[in-house]
Short mmCIF file of C-alpha atoms in Angstrom, two decimals:
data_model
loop_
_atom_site.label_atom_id
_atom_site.label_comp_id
_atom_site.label_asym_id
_atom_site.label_seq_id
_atom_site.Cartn_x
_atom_site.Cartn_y
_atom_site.Cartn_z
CA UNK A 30 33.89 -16.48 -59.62
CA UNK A 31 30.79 -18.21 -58.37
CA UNK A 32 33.39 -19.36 -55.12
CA UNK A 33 33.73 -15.94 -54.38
CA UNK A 34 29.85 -14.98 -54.34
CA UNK A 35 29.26 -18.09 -52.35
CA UNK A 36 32.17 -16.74 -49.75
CA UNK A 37 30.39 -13.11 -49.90
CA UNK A 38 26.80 -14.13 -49.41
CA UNK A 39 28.49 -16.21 -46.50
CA UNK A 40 30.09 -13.62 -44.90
CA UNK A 41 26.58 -11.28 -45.54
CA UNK A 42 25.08 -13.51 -44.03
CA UNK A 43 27.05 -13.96 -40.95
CA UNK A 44 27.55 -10.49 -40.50
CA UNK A 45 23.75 -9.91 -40.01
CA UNK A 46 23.44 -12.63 -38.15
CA UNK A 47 26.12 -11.42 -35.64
CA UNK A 48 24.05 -8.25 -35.91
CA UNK A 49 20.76 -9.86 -35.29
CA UNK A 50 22.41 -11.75 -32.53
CA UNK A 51 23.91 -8.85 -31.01
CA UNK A 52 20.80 -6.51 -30.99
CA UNK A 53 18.74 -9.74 -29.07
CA UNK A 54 21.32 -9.72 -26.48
CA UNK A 55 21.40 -6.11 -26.07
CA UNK A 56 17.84 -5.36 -25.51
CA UNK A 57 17.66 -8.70 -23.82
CA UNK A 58 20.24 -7.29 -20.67
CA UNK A 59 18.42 -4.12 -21.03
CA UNK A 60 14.87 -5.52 -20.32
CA UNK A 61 16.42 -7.62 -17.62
CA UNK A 62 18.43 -4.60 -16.37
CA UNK A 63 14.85 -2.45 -16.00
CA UNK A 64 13.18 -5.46 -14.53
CA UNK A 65 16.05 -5.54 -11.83
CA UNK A 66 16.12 -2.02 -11.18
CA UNK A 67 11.91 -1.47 -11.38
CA UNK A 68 11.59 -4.62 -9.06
CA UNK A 69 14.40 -3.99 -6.28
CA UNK A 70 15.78 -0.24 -6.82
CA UNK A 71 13.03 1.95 -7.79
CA UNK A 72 12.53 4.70 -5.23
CA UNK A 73 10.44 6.79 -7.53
CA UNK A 74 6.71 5.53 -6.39
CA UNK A 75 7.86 6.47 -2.33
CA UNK A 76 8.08 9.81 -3.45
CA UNK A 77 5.32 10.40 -5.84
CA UNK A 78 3.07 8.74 -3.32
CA UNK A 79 4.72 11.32 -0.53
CA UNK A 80 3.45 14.69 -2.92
CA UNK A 81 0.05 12.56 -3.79
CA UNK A 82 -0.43 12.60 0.20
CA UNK A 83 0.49 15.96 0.75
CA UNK A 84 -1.83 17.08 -2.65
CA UNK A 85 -4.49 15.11 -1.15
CA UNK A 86 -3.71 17.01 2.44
CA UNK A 87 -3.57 20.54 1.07
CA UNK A 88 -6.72 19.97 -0.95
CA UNK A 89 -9.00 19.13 2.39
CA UNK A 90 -7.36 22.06 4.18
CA UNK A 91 -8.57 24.35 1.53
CA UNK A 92 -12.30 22.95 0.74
CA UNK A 93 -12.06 23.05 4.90
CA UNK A 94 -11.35 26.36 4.76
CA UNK A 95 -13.38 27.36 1.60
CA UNK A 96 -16.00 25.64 4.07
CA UNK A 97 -15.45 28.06 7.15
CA UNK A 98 -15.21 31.30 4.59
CA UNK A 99 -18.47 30.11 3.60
CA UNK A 100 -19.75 29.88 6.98
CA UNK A 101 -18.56 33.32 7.96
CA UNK A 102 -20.16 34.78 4.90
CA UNK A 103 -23.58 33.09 5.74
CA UNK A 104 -23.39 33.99 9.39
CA UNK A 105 -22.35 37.45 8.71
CA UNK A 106 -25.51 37.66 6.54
CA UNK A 107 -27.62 36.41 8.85
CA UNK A 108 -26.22 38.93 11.38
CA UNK A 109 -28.04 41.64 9.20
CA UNK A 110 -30.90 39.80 8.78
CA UNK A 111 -34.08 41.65 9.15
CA UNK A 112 -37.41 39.47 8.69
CA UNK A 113 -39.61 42.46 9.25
CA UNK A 114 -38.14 44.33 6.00
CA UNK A 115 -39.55 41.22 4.02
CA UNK A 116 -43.49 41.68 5.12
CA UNK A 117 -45.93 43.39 3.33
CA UNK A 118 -46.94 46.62 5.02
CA UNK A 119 -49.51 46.46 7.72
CA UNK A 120 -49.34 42.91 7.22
CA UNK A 121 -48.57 39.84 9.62
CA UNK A 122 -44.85 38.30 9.46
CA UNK A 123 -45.15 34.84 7.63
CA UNK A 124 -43.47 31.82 9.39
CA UNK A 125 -41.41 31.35 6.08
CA UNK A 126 -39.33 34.10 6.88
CA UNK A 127 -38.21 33.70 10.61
CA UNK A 128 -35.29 32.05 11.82
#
């Protein structure tokens, strides 16, 4: 009786170790496997740094051209600017108010 106990804790035992053993090795090729494949196969950061570029490009073209609509806007309101309609009546044109 106590033979056979001794034989099953052995082969308990054995069996977890195999397990044990097995799981190392496994996650051991598969961190080497991601090092290998981060380190000499990874294509990924070429093309995120490609859309990052053209992100970066779009957003000056439209602050450029947020810049210009701006521009227009102020320019057309300067077109209709009339300094005279901001004096007092009968009064002198201040310097503040001319272009």
């Amino acid at each position: 009786m106590i033979g056979n106990f001794k034989k099953y804790i052995s082969y308990v035992s054995s069996f977890l170790q195999f397990f044990l053993y097995s799981g190392m090795f496994y996650y051991g090729t598969y961190y080497l496997y991601r090092y290998l494949k981060i380190s000499y196969f990874d294509t990924m950061h070429v093309s995120n740094e490609s859309r990052r570029r053209f992100m970066e490009k779009q957003m000056l073209f439209y602050n450029d051209t947020g810049y210009n609509l701006s521009m227009k806007y102020i320019g057309n309101l300067c077109k209709y600017y009339d300094p005279v309609a901001l004096r007092m009546p009968f009064q002198p044109l201040d310097d503040t108010y001319r272009l």
